[in-house]
Every structure is written in structure tokens, then in C-alpha cells.
Amino acid sequence: MAGHITDKGITELGVGLISVGWMGKLHSRAYQAVPVVYPELNIRPRLVHAADTAPDRVEYARNVLGYAKGTTDYRDVLADPEVDVVSICAPNLLHREIGVAAAEAGKSFWIEKPVGRDAVDTAAVAAAAAAAGVTTSIGYNYRHAPAVERIRELIANGELGRITNVRAVFFNGYASEPNGALSWRFKKDLAGSGALGDLLSHVVDLMQYVVGPISDVNGLLSTVHRQRPILPMGQATHFAVIEDGELGEVENDDYAAALVRFAADSPAAGAVGTLEASRVIVGPQCGLGFEVYGTEGSASWNFEQMNELKLALGRTGPNQGYTTILGNASQGEYAAFQPGPGNSLGYDDLKVVEAKKFLVAVTGGEQRNSTIEEALADAEVIAAAAASAVDGQWHHVPTVPGATFGHRRETVGSNA
Ligand SMILES: NC(=O)c1ccc[n+]([C@@H]2O[C@H](COP(=O)([O-])OP(=O)(O)OC[C@H]3O[C@@H](n4cnc5c(N)ncnc54)[C@H](O)[C@@H]3O)[C@@H](O)[C@H]2O)c1
């Protein structure tokens, strides 16, 4: 087991961070919040060593986030014997190199989605992690929203009946400005696909976690703004707008869609659906949402109203249509954060839940963390959508051994 147990029974874990951008900051805050939100775990993460190629971000990690050491070479973090677990928050291009190196260094890691630029990258990281026997966790944070956990449970208990169809979207306006920065996200060699890997991967992960494995995909891609002003690596964020900047080519998709079928040999057999993502949409800002329809009821959720679950149960009776249910202790990890119903959780809290699940798994507890096998199963769906967008054909998604998404066959759904 990683870490050090004190004479008071506290497990101390040294944390290494690779890349101090938006996600690097959030992972750091999440580790610091774990003992506050979950004191009963007796886990104390200690921020030990942070790396970023941008020296000012290394300084920020040391002086503001509180890391004891800083470096511009991520290898220093992996070689540090005081580092027990590593957060990998680098751009997609680096996930493969750093993920494999972390596994080879014997460090368990929490890596950001979509784990590489494509399924080949994700598979390489998965193989290295399996060979080294390290624990992995993936940044698919929307799974941890209390309302999402509740919908998953309703489906697993059969309360929505047989699931017939889903409609899921991630409509995010971060690049709706034509002068929005050409960050690494718009370059094929740095990011892989565009909205497909960046945004639809979240939708795919949610649907495989909440409903079941996706087996067949028909995809569609389009690019709306073909040039944007260049933003150097390590500056600003992908929300930046640059006036009169030098233009560069957008090399991947702004919009992605997929028709999907859920696996015939799974509890979601027979279910079909539509998935969509856009990074240039005008209106929705962080509109990650889904509707799940069953023969006995339906449920709907959108991140922009993260603390509201819309639920319809039964085909007849006096209460037809959706009822809105506010966050409460019956939903996922809600009670760890708030003592009463109707108080809200936010985006950063989802990262705290993610950090908790990772550290519990690392210290030999319950395995409720998302895994690299599940990230590979998501990447295979994305790869099938990309291939289908080229040839216009339906593509079958290969099964990834070990990618269970926590589903237990005997309890999920009622598709008999
Ligand atoms: N889970 C989510 O909801 C979510 C949200 C945003 C981003 N992400 C993912 O997180 C990852 C990072 O995204 P971000 O928005 O934080 O990016 P960002 O651009 O804010 O930060 C990336 C950082 O990596 C640094 N970097 C570049 N090359 C490096 C190297 N060789 N070694 C160390 N650091 C290096 C940059 O200087 C920068 O500070 C991506 O994979 C992205 O898809 C996930």
C-alpha cells in the first residue's frame, strides 16, 4: 500500500502534480479538501512536488498551492521517493508518455480525460498500468454529481423499467467566439480530435456509467470556425479571446454527434440513443445533460442545474410529467458536503469526490474510482465515432476486459 501510516493511524500520502493549468489547480485543491470533507477516512495527502514547463506556474504551485518542491521537468516528480501518488493534468499529447512513465516508476496516478489523443494512446497507458499493478483514476468528474449517481441507481433498481432510449449532449460555448484562442485543444498532434475527444468523451463516459456499455456507433463531425488566433502553450486558458492575433488553422472538429446502440449482451440491451457535443455553441455554456427514457419512467439532468434531478415515474396516475428533486442525502456523496437538502454542490466538489475515490482505492479500500480500462472503453467508442465519420458506416466497439463501470449484471436494469 502506498503512503505512510502515523502512530495515530493516519495514512499520509505524498502527492506529485504534473502540469499546473486549470485541472492541476483543481486536483491540488481536491486533495487538500479530502481530509476536511471525509475526516473519517484518516487520509492526509501532502503536496510534495509539482512540475510545469512554464516557470511561473511552477512558482504558483510552490507559493500559492503549497507544494514543497517545484520543477520544470516532470521526471523529477516521478523520481521523487516522497511522492506516492501522481496527478497527470498535462495536455492530451503528453498523457501517453507521462502515464507510461508514472506506471513504470510504480506510482499510482489520477489522470485527466480523455487519456491521450486516441484509443491507441489510452491502450498504451492501460497496458503499462496493468503491467505495473498501479491504481488508476480518470478525470471523468461528472459521474460524481449526486443526481447522476441517483439516476444510475434508479436504472440499476429497475425503477425506470426497460431502458429504451437516451438523448445526451455536451454543449459548451468555450470556443463560440471566432476570435477564441487557438489553444492546444485545436491541434491534432497535441489534442487528437476536437469536441469529439474533449467533450463527447464525457457524454460517452456518463452513458456507459449510468446506462451500460455502448456496442455500435455511427458518427458525424463538423468544423465551424477554420482559423483562430494562436495562443502559446502555458498561457491563459482555452476560454481566452485574442483580438488581432496571428491566425492558425483549426485541425479538428468543433461539433461531434453519434447514434449509438447499447450492447445486446448487457442489461441495457435494446436501448439506443443520440449523443452530441459542440464547443462553438451559442447559448449553452456548460450544458452537459442527458435524458434517459424507460418503459416505466424517465430521468433528466443537466450540469447547468447540477443540483436538480427531473424524474417521471409511472405511465398513469395523477402526477404525470417531471417532478424536480433537489439535491439531498439520498443522492451519491451529497451528505458528505451538506447537512441539509437543497444546498448546492459545485464543479470543484466533483473533483473532491474524485480525489476521495482515488485515494480510497490507492489505500486498499473500496474500488469506486473510474479506471484506465473504463477510459479505454470510452476511447474505443470515440474511435468508432471518428472512423464512422470518415466512411459513413456503423462501427462496432471492441469490448475492453475489466471495463465494468461498476455495473453488476444481476442488478442493473430489467431488460428481460
Ligand atoms: N475533467 C474535466 O472536466 C476537464 C476539464 C478541463 C480539462 N481537462 C483535461 O485536463 C487536461 C489539462 O487541461 P487544462 O485545461 O488544465 O489545460 P491547461 O492548458 O490549463 O494546462 C496545461 C498545462 O500543461 C503544461 N505543460 C505543457 N507541457 C508540459 C510538459 N511537458 N510538462 C509539464 N507540463 C506541461 C502547460 O504549461 C499548462 O500549464 C487535458 O487533458 C484536458 O482534456 C479535463
Coordinates of C-alpha atoms and ligand atoms in Angstrom, one line a residue:
M1 CA 0.0 0.0 0.0
A2 CA 1.2 3.5 -0.9
G3 CA 2.0 6.1 1.8
H4 CA 2.9 6.1 5.4
I5 CA 0.8 5.3 8.5
T6 CA 1.4 7.5 11.5
D7 CA 1.2 6.3 15.1
K8 CA -2.3 8.0 15.2
G9 CA -3.5 5.7 12.4
I10 CA -3.5 8.5 9.7
T11 CA -2.3 7.5 6.2
E12 CA -0.1 10.2 4.8
L13 CA 0.3 10.2 1.1
G14 CA 2.8 12.4 -0.8
V15 CA 1.3 14.0 -3.9
G16 CA 3.1 14.8 -7.1
L17 CA 1.4 17.1 -9.7
I18 CA 2.3 17.2 -13.4
S19 CA 1.0 20.3 -15.1
V20 CA -0.3 23.3 -13.2
G21 CA -3.1 24.5 -15.6
W22 CA -6.8 24.6 -14.8
M23 CA -7.0 20.9 -13.9
G24 CA -3.7 21.0 -12.0
K25 CA -5.1 23.6 -9.7
L26 CA -8.4 21.7 -9.2
H27 CA -6.6 18.4 -8.4
S28 CA -4.5 20.2 -5.8
R29 CA -7.5 21.8 -4.1
A30 CA -9.3 18.5 -4.2
Y31 CA -6.5 16.7 -2.4
Q32 CA -6.5 19.4 0.3
A33 CA -10.3 19.1 0.7
V34 CA -10.3 15.3 1.2
P35 CA -9.5 15.4 5.0
V36 CA -12.0 18.2 5.5
V37 CA -14.9 16.6 3.7
Y38 CA -14.0 13.0 4.7
P39 CA -12.3 13.1 8.1
E40 CA -13.4 9.6 8.8
L41 CA -11.0 8.2 6.2
N42 CA -7.9 9.3 8.1
I43 CA -6.2 10.1 4.8
R44 CA -3.9 13.1 4.7
P45 CA -2.5 14.0 1.3
R46 CA 0.6 16.2 1.4
L47 CA 1.5 18.3 -1.6
V48 CA 5.1 17.4 -2.3
H49 CA 6.3 18.1 -5.8
A50 CA 4.8 19.9 -8.8
A51 CA 6.0 20.2 -12.4
D52 CA 5.2 22.5 -15.3
T53 CA 7.3 23.7 -18.3
A54 CA 6.0 27.2 -17.6
P55 CA 8.3 28.5 -14.7
D56 CA 5.7 31.0 -13.4
R57 CA 3.2 28.1 -13.0
V58 CA 5.9 26.2 -11.0
E59 CA 6.2 29.2 -8.8
Y60 CA 2.4 29.4 -8.4
A61 CA 2.4 25.7 -7.4
R62 CA 5.0 26.3 -4.7
N63 CA 4.0 29.7 -3.4
V64 CA 0.2 29.6 -3.7
L65 CA -0.9 25.9 -3.9
G66 CA 1.7 24.9 -1.3
Y67 CA 3.8 22.2 -3.0
A68 CA 7.1 21.8 -1.1
K69 CA 9.2 21.4 -4.4
G70 CA 8.8 22.6 -8.0
T71 CA 10.5 21.6 -11.3
T72 CA 10.2 22.2 -15.0
D73 CA 10.9 18.5 -15.7
Y74 CA 8.1 16.1 -14.8
R75 CA 10.6 13.3 -14.5
D76 CA 11.8 14.9 -11.2
V77 CA 8.3 14.3 -9.8
L78 CA 8.2 10.7 -10.8
A79 CA 11.7 10.0 -9.4
D80 CA 10.9 11.6 -6.0
P81 CA 10.7 8.9 -3.3
E82 CA 8.4 11.2 -1.2
V83 CA 5.8 11.1 -4.0
D84 CA 3.3 8.2 -3.5
V85 CA 0.6 9.3 -6.0
V86 CA 0.7 11.5 -9.1
S87 CA -1.9 13.7 -10.8
I88 CA -1.3 13.9 -14.5
C89 CA -3.0 17.1 -15.8
A90 CA -1.0 17.7 -18.9
P91 CA -2.4 18.3 -22.4
N92 CA -3.6 15.2 -24.2
L93 CA -0.4 14.7 -26.3
L94 CA 1.6 14.0 -23.1
H95 CA -0.8 11.6 -21.4
R96 CA 0.7 8.6 -23.0
E97 CA 4.4 9.4 -22.3
I98 CA 3.7 10.6 -18.7
G99 CA 1.1 7.9 -17.9
V100 CA 3.5 5.1 -19.1
A101 CA 6.4 6.7 -17.2
A102 CA 4.3 7.0 -14.0
A103 CA 3.4 3.4 -14.2
E104 CA 7.0 2.3 -14.8
A105 CA 8.0 4.4 -11.8
G106 CA 5.5 2.4 -9.7
K107 CA 3.3 5.4 -8.9
S108 CA -0.5 5.2 -8.8
F109 CA -2.0 8.0 -10.8
W110 CA -5.1 10.1 -11.4
I111 CA -5.0 11.2 -15.0
E112 CA -7.2 13.7 -16.8
K113 CA -9.6 12.6 -19.6
P114 CA -9.6 11.7 -22.4
V115 CA -6.3 9.9 -21.6
G116 CA -4.3 10.6 -24.8
R117 CA -5.2 11.7 -28.2
D118 CA -6.9 8.5 -29.3
A119 CA -7.6 4.9 -28.2
V120 CA -4.0 3.8 -29.2
D121 CA -2.6 6.2 -26.6
T122 CA -5.1 5.1 -24.0
A123 CA -4.4 1.5 -24.6
A124 CA -0.6 2.1 -24.1
V125 CA -1.3 3.8 -20.7
A126 CA -3.7 0.9 -19.7
A127 CA -1.1 -1.7 -20.6
A128 CA 1.6 0.0 -18.6
A129 CA -0.6 0.4 -15.6
A130 CA -1.7 -3.2 -15.7
A131 CA 1.9 -4.4 -16.0
A132 CA 3.0 -2.3 -13.1
G133 CA -0.1 -3.1 -11.0
V134 CA -0.7 0.5 -10.1
T135 CA -4.1 2.1 -9.2
T136 CA -5.6 4.5 -11.8
S137 CA -8.3 7.0 -11.7
I138 CA -9.7 9.2 -14.5
G139 CA -10.9 12.7 -14.6
Y140 CA -14.5 11.9 -15.7
N141 CA -15.8 14.1 -12.8
Y142 CA -19.4 14.5 -13.9
R143 CA -20.1 10.9 -12.9
H144 CA -19.8 12.0 -9.3
A145 CA -22.7 14.5 -9.4
P146 CA -25.2 13.3 -6.7
A147 CA -28.1 13.5 -9.2
V148 CA -26.2 11.4 -11.7
E149 CA -25.5 8.7 -9.1
R150 CA -29.2 8.7 -8.2
I151 CA -30.3 8.2 -11.8
R152 CA -27.8 5.4 -12.1
E153 CA -29.3 3.8 -9.0
L154 CA -32.9 4.2 -10.3
I155 CA -31.9 2.4 -13.5
A156 CA -30.0 -0.3 -11.7
N157 CA -33.0 -0.9 -9.4
G158 CA -35.3 -1.2 -12.5
E159 CA -37.4 1.8 -11.4
L160 CA -37.4 3.3 -14.9
G161 CA -38.3 -0.2 -16.4
R162 CA -36.5 -1.3 -19.5
I163 CA -34.3 1.5 -20.9
T164 CA -35.5 2.3 -24.4
N165 CA -33.5 5.4 -25.5
V166 CA -31.2 8.2 -24.3
R167 CA -30.5 11.7 -25.5
A168 CA -27.3 13.2 -24.2
V169 CA -25.3 16.3 -25.1
F170 CA -22.3 18.4 -24.1
F171 CA -23.0 21.9 -25.5
N172 CA -20.1 24.1 -24.3
G173 CA -19.5 27.6 -25.6
Y174 CA -15.8 27.9 -24.8
A175 CA -14.9 28.5 -28.4
S176 CA -18.1 30.2 -29.6
E177 CA -16.1 33.4 -30.2
P178 CA -14.5 33.2 -33.7
N179 CA -11.5 35.0 -32.1
G180 CA -11.4 32.5 -29.3
A181 CA -7.8 31.3 -28.8
L182 CA -6.2 28.6 -30.9
S183 CA -5.0 26.6 -27.8
W184 CA -3.5 23.1 -27.9
R185 CA -7.1 21.8 -28.0
F186 CA -7.5 22.7 -31.7
K187 CA -4.3 20.9 -32.9
K188 CA -4.4 17.3 -34.0
D189 CA -0.9 16.4 -32.8
L190 CA -1.5 18.0 -29.4
A191 CA -5.1 17.1 -28.7
G192 CA -6.3 14.4 -31.1
S193 CA -9.9 15.1 -32.0
G194 CA -11.7 18.3 -31.0
A195 CA -15.2 18.4 -29.5
L196 CA -15.3 14.6 -30.0
G197 CA -12.5 13.7 -27.6
D198 CA -12.7 16.8 -25.4
L199 CA -16.5 16.9 -24.8
L200 CA -18.2 13.9 -26.3
S201 CA -15.9 11.7 -24.2
H202 CA -17.6 13.0 -21.1
V203 CA -21.0 12.1 -22.6
V204 CA -19.9 8.6 -23.6
D205 CA -18.4 8.0 -20.1
L206 CA -21.6 9.2 -18.4
M207 CA -23.8 7.0 -20.6
Q208 CA -21.6 3.9 -20.1
Y209 CA -21.6 4.6 -16.4
V210 CA -25.3 5.4 -16.0
V211 CA -26.9 3.1 -18.6
G212 CA -24.4 0.4 -19.9
P213 CA -21.8 -0.5 -22.5
I214 CA -22.1 1.0 -26.0
S215 CA -21.6 -1.5 -28.7
D216 CA -22.2 0.2 -32.1
V217 CA -21.7 3.8 -33.3
N218 CA -22.5 6.0 -36.3
G219 CA -20.6 9.3 -36.1
L220 CA -20.6 12.7 -37.6
L221 CA -18.2 15.6 -37.3
S222 CA -18.0 19.2 -38.5
T223 CA -15.7 22.2 -38.1
V224 CA -17.4 25.6 -37.9
H225 CA -14.5 28.1 -37.5
R226 CA -11.5 27.1 -39.5
Q227 CA -8.9 29.7 -38.3
R228 CA -8.3 31.2 -34.9
P229 CA -5.6 33.5 -33.2
I230 CA -2.7 31.5 -31.9
L231 CA -2.2 31.1 -28.1
P232 CA 1.3 29.8 -27.0
M233 CA 1.3 26.8 -24.6
G234 CA 1.2 27.6 -20.9
Q235 CA -0.5 30.9 -21.3
A236 CA -4.1 31.9 -20.4
T237 CA -6.8 29.2 -20.9
H238 CA -8.9 27.9 -23.8
F239 CA -11.6 30.4 -22.9
A240 CA -9.3 33.3 -23.9
V241 CA -10.3 35.7 -26.7
I242 CA -7.5 37.4 -28.7
E243 CA -8.0 40.5 -30.8
D244 CA -5.8 41.0 -33.9
G245 CA -3.7 37.9 -33.2
E246 CA -1.8 35.9 -35.8
L247 CA -4.2 33.2 -37.2
G248 CA -3.5 29.5 -37.3
E249 CA -5.5 26.5 -38.7
V250 CA -8.1 24.7 -36.6
E251 CA -7.3 21.0 -37.3
N252 CA -10.1 19.1 -35.6
D253 CA -13.9 19.1 -35.1
D254 CA -16.0 21.8 -33.4
Y255 CA -19.1 19.6 -33.4
A256 CA -19.5 15.8 -33.0
A257 CA -22.5 13.6 -32.9
A258 CA -23.1 9.8 -32.7
L259 CA -26.1 7.5 -33.0
V260 CA -25.4 4.6 -30.5
R261 CA -26.7 1.2 -29.7
F262 CA -26.2 -0.3 -26.2
A263 CA -24.7 -3.8 -26.0
A264 CA -27.1 -6.7 -26.8
D265 CA -25.5 -8.9 -24.1
S266 CA -25.8 -6.2 -21.4
P267 CA -28.7 -5.1 -19.1
A268 CA -29.2 -2.1 -21.4
A269 CA -29.9 -4.4 -24.4
G270 CA -32.2 -2.9 -26.9
A271 CA -31.5 0.7 -25.8
V272 CA -30.5 3.2 -28.5
G273 CA -29.6 6.9 -28.4
T274 CA -28.2 10.1 -29.7
L275 CA -25.1 11.8 -28.3
E276 CA -23.9 15.3 -29.4
A277 CA -21.2 17.8 -28.4
S278 CA -20.2 21.3 -29.5
R279 CA -17.5 23.7 -28.4
V280 CA -18.8 26.6 -30.5
I281 CA -22.5 26.6 -29.5
V282 CA -24.0 30.0 -28.6
G283 CA -26.3 29.8 -25.6
P284 CA -25.5 26.8 -23.5
Q285 CA -22.2 27.3 -21.5
C286 CA -21.5 24.1 -19.8
G287 CA -24.6 22.2 -21.0
L288 CA -23.7 18.7 -20.2
G289 CA -27.0 16.9 -19.9
F290 CA -28.9 13.7 -20.6
E291 CA -32.4 12.2 -20.7
V292 CA -32.9 8.5 -20.1
Y293 CA -36.2 7.0 -21.1
G294 CA -37.6 3.7 -19.9
T295 CA -40.8 1.8 -20.1
E296 CA -41.8 2.8 -16.6
G297 CA -40.3 6.3 -16.2
S298 CA -37.7 8.7 -17.3
A299 CA -35.0 10.9 -15.7
S300 CA -33.2 14.0 -16.9
W301 CA -30.2 16.1 -15.6
N302 CA -28.1 19.0 -16.9
F303 CA -24.9 20.2 -15.3
E304 CA -26.1 23.9 -15.6
Q305 CA -28.7 22.9 -13.0
M306 CA -26.4 20.4 -11.4
N307 CA -28.4 20.1 -8.1
E308 CA -31.7 19.4 -9.8
L309 CA -32.9 16.0 -10.9
K310 CA -36.0 15.7 -13.0
L311 CA -37.9 12.5 -12.6
A312 CA -41.1 10.9 -14.0
L313 CA -42.2 7.6 -12.6
G314 CA -45.2 5.7 -14.0
R315 CA -47.3 6.0 -17.1
T316 CA -50.6 6.8 -15.4
G317 CA -51.9 8.4 -12.3
P318 CA -52.4 12.0 -11.1
N319 CA -48.8 13.1 -11.2
Q320 CA -47.8 12.9 -14.9
G321 CA -44.7 14.7 -16.2
Y322 CA -41.5 15.6 -14.5
T323 CA -41.0 16.3 -10.8
T324 CA -37.9 18.3 -9.8
I325 CA -36.0 16.8 -6.9
L326 CA -33.3 18.9 -5.2
G327 CA -30.0 17.6 -4.0
N328 CA -30.4 15.6 -0.8
A329 CA -28.7 13.0 1.3
S330 CA -30.1 10.1 -0.7
Q331 CA -28.0 11.1 -3.7
G332 CA -24.4 9.9 -4.1
E333 CA -21.9 11.8 -1.9
Y334 CA -24.2 14.7 -1.2
A335 CA -24.3 14.2 2.6
A336 CA -20.5 14.5 2.9
F337 CA -20.7 18.1 1.7
Q338 CA -24.0 19.5 3.0
P339 CA -26.1 18.8 6.1
G340 CA -29.5 19.5 4.6
P341 CA -31.3 19.2 1.3
G342 CA -31.4 22.0 -1.3
N343 CA -27.9 23.3 -0.6
S344 CA -25.8 23.1 -3.7
L345 CA -22.6 21.3 -4.7
G346 CA -20.4 22.8 -7.4
Y347 CA -18.0 21.7 -10.1
D348 CA -14.9 21.7 -7.7
D349 CA -16.8 19.4 -5.3
L350 CA -17.0 16.7 -8.0
K351 CA -13.2 16.8 -8.1
V352 CA -13.1 16.3 -4.3
V353 CA -15.3 13.2 -4.7
E354 CA -12.9 12.0 -7.5
A355 CA -9.9 12.6 -5.3
K356 CA -11.5 10.7 -2.4
K357 CA -12.4 7.7 -4.6
F358 CA -8.8 7.6 -6.0
L359 CA -7.2 7.8 -2.5
V360 CA -9.5 5.2 -1.0
A361 CA -8.7 2.8 -3.9
V362 CA -4.9 3.6 -3.5
T363 CA -5.0 2.8 0.2
G364 CA -6.7 -0.6 -0.5
G365 CA -10.3 0.4 0.2
E366 CA -13.4 0.2 -1.9
Q367 CA -12.8 0.4 -5.7
R368 CA -15.4 3.1 -6.7
N369 CA -12.8 5.0 -8.8
S370 CA -13.1 5.1 -12.6
T371 CA -10.3 3.1 -14.1
I372 CA -8.0 3.2 -17.1
E373 CA -9.9 0.2 -18.5
E374 CA -13.0 2.3 -18.5
A375 CA -11.2 5.2 -20.1
L376 CA -10.1 2.8 -22.8
A377 CA -13.7 1.6 -23.3
D378 CA -14.7 5.3 -23.7
A379 CA -11.8 5.9 -26.1
E380 CA -13.0 2.9 -28.2
V381 CA -16.4 4.5 -28.6
I382 CA -14.8 7.8 -29.6
A383 CA -12.5 6.0 -32.1
A384 CA -15.5 4.2 -33.6
A385 CA -17.3 7.5 -34.0
A386 CA -14.3 9.1 -35.7
A387 CA -13.9 6.2 -38.1
S388 CA -17.6 6.2 -38.9
A389 CA -17.5 10.0 -39.6
V390 CA -14.9 9.2 -42.3
D391 CA -16.7 6.2 -44.0
G392 CA -20.3 6.8 -43.1
Q393 CA -20.7 3.2 -41.8
W394 CA -21.8 1.9 -38.5
H395 CA -18.8 0.8 -36.4
H396 CA -18.7 -2.0 -33.8
V397 CA -17.0 -1.1 -30.5
P398 CA -14.5 -3.7 -29.2
T399 CA -15.1 -4.9 -25.6
V400 CA -12.4 -3.9 -23.1
P401 CA -11.8 -6.6 -20.5
G402 CA -12.2 -5.2 -17.0
A403 CA -14.2 -2.1 -18.0
T404 CA -17.2 -2.8 -15.8
F405 CA -18.3 0.8 -15.0
G406 CA -19.3 -0.7 -11.7
H407 CA -22.3 -2.5 -13.2
R408 CA -23.3 -5.7 -11.7
R409 CA -25.2 -7.8 -14.2
E410 CA -27.7 -9.2 -11.7
T411 CA -28.9 -5.8 -10.5
V412 CA -28.7 -3.5 -13.5
G413 CA -31.9 -2.7 -15.4
S414 CA -34.8 -5.1 -16.1
N415 CA -34.5 -5.8 -19.7
A416 CA -35.7 -9.3 -19.7
Ligands
LIG1 N1 -12.4 16.7 -16.3 C1 -12.7 17.8 -16.9 O1 -13.8 18.3 -16.8 C2 -11.6 18.6 -17.6 C3 -11.7 20.0 -17.8 C4 -10.7 20.7 -18.4 C5 -9.6 20.0 -18.9 N2 -9.5 18.6 -18.7 C6 -8.3 17.8 -19.2 O2 -7.2 18.2 -18.4 C7 -6.0 18.2 -19.2 C8 -5.4 19.6 -19.0 O3 -6.3 20.6 -19.4 P1 -6.2 22.1 -18.8 O4 -7.5 22.8 -19.2 O5 -5.8 22.0 -17.3 O6 -5.0 22.6 -19.6 P2 -4.2 24.0 -19.5 O7 -3.8 24.4 -20.8 O8 -4.9 24.9 -18.5 O9 -2.9 23.5 -18.7 C9 -2.0 22.6 -19.3 C10 -0.6 22.8 -18.6 O10 0.3 21.9 -19.0 C11 1.6 22.5 -19.0 N3 2.5 21.7 -19.8 C12 2.7 21.7 -21.2 N4 3.7 20.9 -21.5 C13 4.2 20.3 -20.3 C14 5.2 19.4 -20.0 N5 6.0 18.8 -21.0 N6 5.4 19.0 -18.7 C15 4.6 19.6 -17.7 N7 3.6 20.5 -18.0 C16 3.4 20.8 -19.3 C17 1.3 23.9 -19.6 O11 2.3 24.8 -19.4 C18 0.0 24.2 -18.8 O12 0.3 24.9 -17.6 C19 -6.4 17.9 -20.6 O13 -6.2 16.5 -20.8 C20 -7.9 18.2 -20.6 O14 -8.6 17.4 -21.6 C21 -10.5 17.9 -18.1

